[in-house]
XYZ file of C-alpha atoms in Angstrom:
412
model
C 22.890 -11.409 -9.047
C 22.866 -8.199 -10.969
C 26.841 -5.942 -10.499
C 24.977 -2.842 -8.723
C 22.676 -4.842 -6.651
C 26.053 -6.413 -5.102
C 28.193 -3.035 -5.301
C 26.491 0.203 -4.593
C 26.679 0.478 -0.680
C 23.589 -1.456 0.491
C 21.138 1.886 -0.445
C 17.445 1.672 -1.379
C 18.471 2.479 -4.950
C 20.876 -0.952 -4.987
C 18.004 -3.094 -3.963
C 15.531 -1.405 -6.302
C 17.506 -1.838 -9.558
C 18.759 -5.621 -8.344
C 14.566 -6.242 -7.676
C 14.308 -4.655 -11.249
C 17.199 -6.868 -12.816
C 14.939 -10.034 -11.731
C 11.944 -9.144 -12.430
C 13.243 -8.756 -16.708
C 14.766 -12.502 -15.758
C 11.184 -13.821 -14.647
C 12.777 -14.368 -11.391
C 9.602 -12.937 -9.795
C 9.725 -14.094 -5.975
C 13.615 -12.466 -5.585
C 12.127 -9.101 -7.105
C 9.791 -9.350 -4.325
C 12.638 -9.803 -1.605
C 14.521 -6.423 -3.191
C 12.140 -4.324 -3.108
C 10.690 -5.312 -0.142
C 14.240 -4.601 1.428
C 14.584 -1.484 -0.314
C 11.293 0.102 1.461
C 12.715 -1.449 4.642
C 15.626 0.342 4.080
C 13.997 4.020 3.664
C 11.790 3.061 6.856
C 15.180 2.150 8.923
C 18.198 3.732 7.390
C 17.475 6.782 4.567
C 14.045 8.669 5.730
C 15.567 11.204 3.442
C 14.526 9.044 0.770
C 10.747 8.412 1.537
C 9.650 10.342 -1.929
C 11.185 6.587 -3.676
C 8.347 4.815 -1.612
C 5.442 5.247 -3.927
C 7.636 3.804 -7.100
C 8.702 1.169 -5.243
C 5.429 0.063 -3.537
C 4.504 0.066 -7.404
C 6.939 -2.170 -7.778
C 6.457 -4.091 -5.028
C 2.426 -4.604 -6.158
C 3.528 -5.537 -9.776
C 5.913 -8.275 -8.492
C 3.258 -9.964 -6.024
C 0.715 -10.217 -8.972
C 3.515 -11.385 -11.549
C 4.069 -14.211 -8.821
C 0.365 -14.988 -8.164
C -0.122 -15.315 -11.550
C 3.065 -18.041 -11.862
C 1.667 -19.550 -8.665
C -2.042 -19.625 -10.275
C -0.406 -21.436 -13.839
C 1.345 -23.740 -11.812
C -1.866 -24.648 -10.028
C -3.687 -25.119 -13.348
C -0.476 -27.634 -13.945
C -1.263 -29.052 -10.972
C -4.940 -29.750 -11.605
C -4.417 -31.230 -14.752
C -2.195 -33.572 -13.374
C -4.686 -34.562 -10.431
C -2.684 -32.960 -7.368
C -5.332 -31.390 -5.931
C -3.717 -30.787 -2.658
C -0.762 -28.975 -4.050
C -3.129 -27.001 -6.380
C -5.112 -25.853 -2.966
C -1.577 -24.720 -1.410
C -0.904 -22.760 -4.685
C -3.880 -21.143 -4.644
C -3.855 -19.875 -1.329
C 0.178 -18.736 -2.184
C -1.636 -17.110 -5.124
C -4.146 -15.308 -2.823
C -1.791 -14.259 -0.202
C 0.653 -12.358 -2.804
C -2.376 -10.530 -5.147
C -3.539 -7.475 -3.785
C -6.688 -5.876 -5.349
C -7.536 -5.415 -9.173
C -7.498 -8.020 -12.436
C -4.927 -10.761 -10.824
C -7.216 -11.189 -7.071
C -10.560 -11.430 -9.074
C -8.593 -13.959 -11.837
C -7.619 -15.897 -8.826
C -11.059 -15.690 -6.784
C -12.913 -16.876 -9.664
C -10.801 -19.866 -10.344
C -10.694 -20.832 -6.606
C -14.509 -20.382 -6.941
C -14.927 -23.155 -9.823
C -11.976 -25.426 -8.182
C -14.265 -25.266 -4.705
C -17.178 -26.114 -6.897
C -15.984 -29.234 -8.130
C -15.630 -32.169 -6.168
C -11.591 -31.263 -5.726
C -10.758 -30.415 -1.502
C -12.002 -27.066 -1.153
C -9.338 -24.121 -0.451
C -9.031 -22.496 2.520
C -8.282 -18.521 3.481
C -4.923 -17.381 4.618
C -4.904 -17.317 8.450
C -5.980 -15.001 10.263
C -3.587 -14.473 13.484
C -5.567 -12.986 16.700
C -4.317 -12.969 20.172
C -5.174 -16.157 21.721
C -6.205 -15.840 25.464
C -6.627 -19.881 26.547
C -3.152 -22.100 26.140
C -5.060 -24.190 23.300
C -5.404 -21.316 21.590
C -1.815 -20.315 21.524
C -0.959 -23.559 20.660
C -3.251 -23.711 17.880
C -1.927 -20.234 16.631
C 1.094 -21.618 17.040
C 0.965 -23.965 14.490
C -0.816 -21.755 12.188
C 1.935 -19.507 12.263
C 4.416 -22.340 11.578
C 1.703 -23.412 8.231
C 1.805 -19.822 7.075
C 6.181 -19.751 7.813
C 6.272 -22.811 6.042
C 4.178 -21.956 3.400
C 6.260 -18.473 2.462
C 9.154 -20.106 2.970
C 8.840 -22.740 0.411
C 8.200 -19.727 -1.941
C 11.057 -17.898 -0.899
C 13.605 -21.355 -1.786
C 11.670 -21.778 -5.074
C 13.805 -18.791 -6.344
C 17.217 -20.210 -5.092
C 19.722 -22.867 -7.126
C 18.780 -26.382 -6.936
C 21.301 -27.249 -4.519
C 21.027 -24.208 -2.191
C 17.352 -25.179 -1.875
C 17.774 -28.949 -0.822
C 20.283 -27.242 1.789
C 17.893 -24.883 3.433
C 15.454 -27.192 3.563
C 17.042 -29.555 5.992
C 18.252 -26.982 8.226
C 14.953 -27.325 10.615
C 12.159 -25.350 12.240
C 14.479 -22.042 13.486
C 15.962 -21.188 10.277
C 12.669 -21.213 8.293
C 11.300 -19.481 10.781
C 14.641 -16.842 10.761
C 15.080 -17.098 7.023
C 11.327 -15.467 6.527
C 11.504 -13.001 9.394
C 14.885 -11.692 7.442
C 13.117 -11.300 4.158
C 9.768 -10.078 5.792
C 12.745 -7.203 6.839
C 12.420 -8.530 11.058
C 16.010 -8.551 11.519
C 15.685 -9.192 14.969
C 13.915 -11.775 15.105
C 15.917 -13.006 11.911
C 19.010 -12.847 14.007
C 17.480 -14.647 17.513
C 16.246 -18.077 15.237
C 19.202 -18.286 13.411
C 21.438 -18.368 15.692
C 19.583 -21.103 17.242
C 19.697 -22.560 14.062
C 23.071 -22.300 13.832
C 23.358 -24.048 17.512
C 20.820 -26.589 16.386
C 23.114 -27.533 12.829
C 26.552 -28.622 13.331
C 28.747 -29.207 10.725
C 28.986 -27.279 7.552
C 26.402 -24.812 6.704
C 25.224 -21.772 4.766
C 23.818 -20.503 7.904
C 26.278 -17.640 8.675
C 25.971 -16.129 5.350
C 21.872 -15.331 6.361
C 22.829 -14.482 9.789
C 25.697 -12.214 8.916
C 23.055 -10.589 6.594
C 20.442 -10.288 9.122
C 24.113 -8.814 11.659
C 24.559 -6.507 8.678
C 20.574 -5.208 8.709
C 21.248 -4.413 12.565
C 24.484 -2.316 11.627
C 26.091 -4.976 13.592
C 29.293 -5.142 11.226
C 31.671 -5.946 13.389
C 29.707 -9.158 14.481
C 28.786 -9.856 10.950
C 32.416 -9.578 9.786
C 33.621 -12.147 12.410
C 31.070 -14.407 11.228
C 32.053 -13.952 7.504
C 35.689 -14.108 8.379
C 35.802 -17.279 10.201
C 33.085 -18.699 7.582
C 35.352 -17.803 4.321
C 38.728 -19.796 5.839
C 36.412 -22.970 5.955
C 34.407 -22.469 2.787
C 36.986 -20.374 0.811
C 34.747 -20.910 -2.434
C 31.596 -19.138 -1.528
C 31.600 -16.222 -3.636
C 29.003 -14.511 -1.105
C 31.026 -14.676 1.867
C 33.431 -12.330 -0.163
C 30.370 -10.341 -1.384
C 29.401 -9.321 1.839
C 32.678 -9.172 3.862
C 33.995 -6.175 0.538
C 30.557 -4.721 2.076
C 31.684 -4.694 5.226
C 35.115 -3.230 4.497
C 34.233 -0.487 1.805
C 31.615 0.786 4.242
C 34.869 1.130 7.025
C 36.775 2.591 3.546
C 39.515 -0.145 4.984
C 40.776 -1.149 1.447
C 43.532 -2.910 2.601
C 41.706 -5.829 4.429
C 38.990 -6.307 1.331
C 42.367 -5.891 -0.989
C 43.954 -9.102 1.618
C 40.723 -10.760 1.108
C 40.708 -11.301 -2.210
C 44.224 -11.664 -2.844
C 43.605 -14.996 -0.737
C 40.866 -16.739 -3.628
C 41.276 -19.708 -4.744
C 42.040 -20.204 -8.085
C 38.936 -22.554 -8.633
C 36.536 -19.148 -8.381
C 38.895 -16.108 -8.842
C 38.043 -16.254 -12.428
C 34.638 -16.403 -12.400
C 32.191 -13.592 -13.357
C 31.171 -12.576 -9.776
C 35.233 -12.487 -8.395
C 35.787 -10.829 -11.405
C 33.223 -8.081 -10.875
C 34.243 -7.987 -7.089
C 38.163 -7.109 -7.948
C 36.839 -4.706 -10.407
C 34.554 -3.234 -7.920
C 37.105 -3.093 -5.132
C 39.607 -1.019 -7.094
C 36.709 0.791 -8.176
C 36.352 1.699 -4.663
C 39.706 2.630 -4.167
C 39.556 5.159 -7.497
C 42.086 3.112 -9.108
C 39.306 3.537 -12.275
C 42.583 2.402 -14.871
C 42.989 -0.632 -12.795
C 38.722 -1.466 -12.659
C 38.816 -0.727 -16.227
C 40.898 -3.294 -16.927
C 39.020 -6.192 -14.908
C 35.958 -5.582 -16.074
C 37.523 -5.691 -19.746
C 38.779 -9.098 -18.887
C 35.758 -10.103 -17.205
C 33.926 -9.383 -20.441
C 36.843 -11.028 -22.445
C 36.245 -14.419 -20.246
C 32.450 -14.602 -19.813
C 30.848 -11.835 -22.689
C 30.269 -8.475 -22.439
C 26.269 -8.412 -20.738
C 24.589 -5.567 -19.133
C 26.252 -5.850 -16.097
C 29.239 -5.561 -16.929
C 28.757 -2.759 -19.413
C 27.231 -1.407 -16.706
C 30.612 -1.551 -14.430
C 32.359 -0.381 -17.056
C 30.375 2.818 -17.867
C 30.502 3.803 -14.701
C 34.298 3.087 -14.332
C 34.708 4.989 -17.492
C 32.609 8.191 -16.246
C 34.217 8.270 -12.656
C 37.165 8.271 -14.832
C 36.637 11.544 -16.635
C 35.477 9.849 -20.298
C 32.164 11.461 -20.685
C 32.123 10.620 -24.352
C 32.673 7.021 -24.020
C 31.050 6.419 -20.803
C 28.117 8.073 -22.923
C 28.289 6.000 -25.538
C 28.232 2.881 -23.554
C 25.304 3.999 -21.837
C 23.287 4.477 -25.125
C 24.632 1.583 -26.024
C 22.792 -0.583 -23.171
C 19.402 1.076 -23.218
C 19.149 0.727 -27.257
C 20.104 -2.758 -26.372
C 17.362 -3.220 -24.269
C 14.789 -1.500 -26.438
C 16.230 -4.081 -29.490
C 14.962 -6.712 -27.038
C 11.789 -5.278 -26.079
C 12.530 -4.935 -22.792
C 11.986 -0.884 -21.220
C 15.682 0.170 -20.431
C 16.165 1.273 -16.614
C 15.735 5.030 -15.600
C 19.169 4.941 -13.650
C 20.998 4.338 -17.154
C 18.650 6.941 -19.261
C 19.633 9.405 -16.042
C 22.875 8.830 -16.319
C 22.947 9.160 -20.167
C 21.278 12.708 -20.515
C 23.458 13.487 -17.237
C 26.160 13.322 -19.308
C 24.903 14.516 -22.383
C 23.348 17.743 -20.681
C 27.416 18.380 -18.865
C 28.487 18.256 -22.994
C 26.416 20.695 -23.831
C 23.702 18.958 -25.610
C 20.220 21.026 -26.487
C 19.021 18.569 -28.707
C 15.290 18.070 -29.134
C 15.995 14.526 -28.415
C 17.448 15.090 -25.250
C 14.806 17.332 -24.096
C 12.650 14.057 -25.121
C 14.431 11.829 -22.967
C 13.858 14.513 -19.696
C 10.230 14.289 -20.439
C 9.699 10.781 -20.554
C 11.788 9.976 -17.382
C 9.620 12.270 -15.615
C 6.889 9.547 -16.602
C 9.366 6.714 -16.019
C 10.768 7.898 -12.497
C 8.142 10.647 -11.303
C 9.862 10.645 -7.990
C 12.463 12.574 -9.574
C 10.618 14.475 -11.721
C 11.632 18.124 -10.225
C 14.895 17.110 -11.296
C 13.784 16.916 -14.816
C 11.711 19.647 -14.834
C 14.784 21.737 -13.964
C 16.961 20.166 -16.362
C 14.258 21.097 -19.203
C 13.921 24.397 -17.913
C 17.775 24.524 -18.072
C 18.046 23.374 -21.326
C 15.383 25.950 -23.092
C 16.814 28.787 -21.232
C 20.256 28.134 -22.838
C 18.547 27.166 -26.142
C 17.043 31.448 -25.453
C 13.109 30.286 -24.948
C 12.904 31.938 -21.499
C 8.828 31.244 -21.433
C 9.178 27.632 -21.871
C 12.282 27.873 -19.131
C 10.105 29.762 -16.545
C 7.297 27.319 -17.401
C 9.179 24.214 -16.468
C 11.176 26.408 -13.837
C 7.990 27.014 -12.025
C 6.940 23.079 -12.753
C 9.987 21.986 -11.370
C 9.391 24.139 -7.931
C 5.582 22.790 -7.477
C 7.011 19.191 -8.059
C 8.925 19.701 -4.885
C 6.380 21.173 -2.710
């Protein structure tokens, strides 16, 4: 779980560079859930922010094919092994997620030749129509618990080991309430899992997808109870905490997430995601000397990885350190580009952000406005202005008015 997906207030943005942290882990099927989330959110919450739904649609596409085309290699594993009925169910997984272009006519082809052998042939998705006889419903019915079932299993292929043997005992509501919450139906989310949590007695993860589906319907105050009550009986789930600091930095009521986590054990207050959550909390707070520090430690205890270089840039620039924070933002993106992996747009933003407020002209600046407005068109009249800001200081007022003038049709 990437540090900003967990800390930066819920917003399309959050969800977007979390989906982007898992898709450069291979961890293809969560991408899918952020994103989708993220779109979910503009629809719901942030209409403001509908010029981010092209990108992340993008996004959205490119994770679906990278996971048809793990479902479609595990079917080929599958074949080779002679389970031909699992192959057929990854096929049709495969079929569901690829949308048009190279990865649906990859997958039709190869569906083509299985069908062609003597292996048990592999059916459509289902279609769902509105049945008019009581057969029909009840046949419909059970189609729509196949498909549930189906996306479902997909959806706990991405969680630990143990979490998945969990949710899979939990019965009929909360698969059908754990897929309506990541299909973004928070409603019905929140109607099947409460059943499910009437149906499962005992101990649980149950409330920790409910409050989340609570938390979707802006019903904090439910959620919150939930979480509260939950925490005192499992007081080492780390995403209790994670979502009740939500809860309580959205209400700016510091004092009760500060209470919180003063009450951790100390089997999990030193591990890298209680760590990050202090951090974060006094982070919220503006105690930045205070964040500083925790992070530090956190990096001390369990390395110093993106995300918390991440945390601590930020700390650092909310702090008034534009040099540092700057140099610990080049410092992540030429790591990623030592790796081979493309570095995000947030941190090149936030880079040239502060190199631009130092006074920077630099050719090489200017070349990192023009290739974010390749990277993250949706901002692109941004960039344009910045470029336009930068040659008019630089005293080549054609080249300003050129970009100027770019920068004002990019909005339109």
């Amino acid at each position: 779980m990437g540090f900003f997906g967990i800390f930066s207030g819920r917003s399309p943005e959050s969800h977007e560079e979390r989906g982007d942290e898992f898709m450069r882990s291979g961890a293809f099927g969560d991408a899918l859930i952020e994103y989708e989330k993220a779109l979910d959110k503009i629809e719901k919450r942030f209409p403001e922010k509908a010029p981010l739904k092209d990108r992340l649609s993008d996004k959205l596409g490119s994770a679906r094919s990278a996971l048809a085309k793990t479902h479609l290699e595990d079917a080929e594993i599958m074949i080779a092994a002679g389970e031909h009925a699992d192959a057929r169910e990854l096929f049709q997984l495969a079929m569901e997620l690829a949308g048009d272009g190279d990865v649906k006519r990859k997958i039709e082809q190869r569906i083509a030749d299985f069908v062609g052998s003597d292996a048990p042939s592999v059916k459509p998705p289902p279609v769902y129509e509105w049945a008019e006889s009581g057969l029909e419903e009840e046949e419909e019915t059970d189609e729509e618990d196949e498909y549930d079932e189906e996306i479902f299993s997909v959806l706990c292929h991405a969680l630990p080991e143990e979490m998945q043997e969990a949710y899979q005992g939990y019965g009929r509501s909360f698969v059908s309430g754990y897929v309506a919450l990541n299909d973004g139906d928070f409603q019905a989310a929140a109607k099947h899992l409460e059943d499910a949590m009437a149906e499962n007695s005992g101990y649980t993860l149950i409330p920790l997808e409910l409050a989340t589906a609570y938390i979707h319907l802006d019903a904090n105050d439910e959620a919150a109870e939930l979480l509260e009550s939950f925490v005192v009986q499992n007081p080492e789930q780390t995403r209790a905490y994670q979502l009740l600091c939500e809860i309580y930095w959205g209400k700016k009521d510091f004092d009760r997430s500060g209470r919180l986590l003063s009450q951790v054990p100390d089997s999990i207050k030193k591990t890298k995601a209680m760590l990050l959550l202090q951090g974060e909390n006094r982070f919220q707070k503006k105690e930045y000397a205070a964040a500083e520090a925790i992070f530090n430690e956190c990096a001390a205890i369990h390395g110093k990885d993106e995300i918390i270089s991440r945390a601590l840039a930020k700390t650092i620039e909310a702090s008034g350190r534009i040099e540092e924070a700057k140099a610990l933002y080049a410092e992540i993106i030429n790591k990623c580009h030592s790796c081979g992996t493309r570095a995000d747009p947030f941190l090149k933003r936030r880079y040239a952000e502060l190199c631009y407020q130092s006074g920077d002209t630099s050719k090489n600046l200017l070349d990192i406005y023009i290739g974010l407005v390749q990277e993250d068109p949706d901002n692109r009249a941004a960039y344009f202005q910045r470029i336009s800001d930068i040659f008019h200081q630089k005293g080549e007022l054609d080249e300003a008015r050129r970009f100027h003038t770019l920068a004002k049709n990019s909005e339109a």
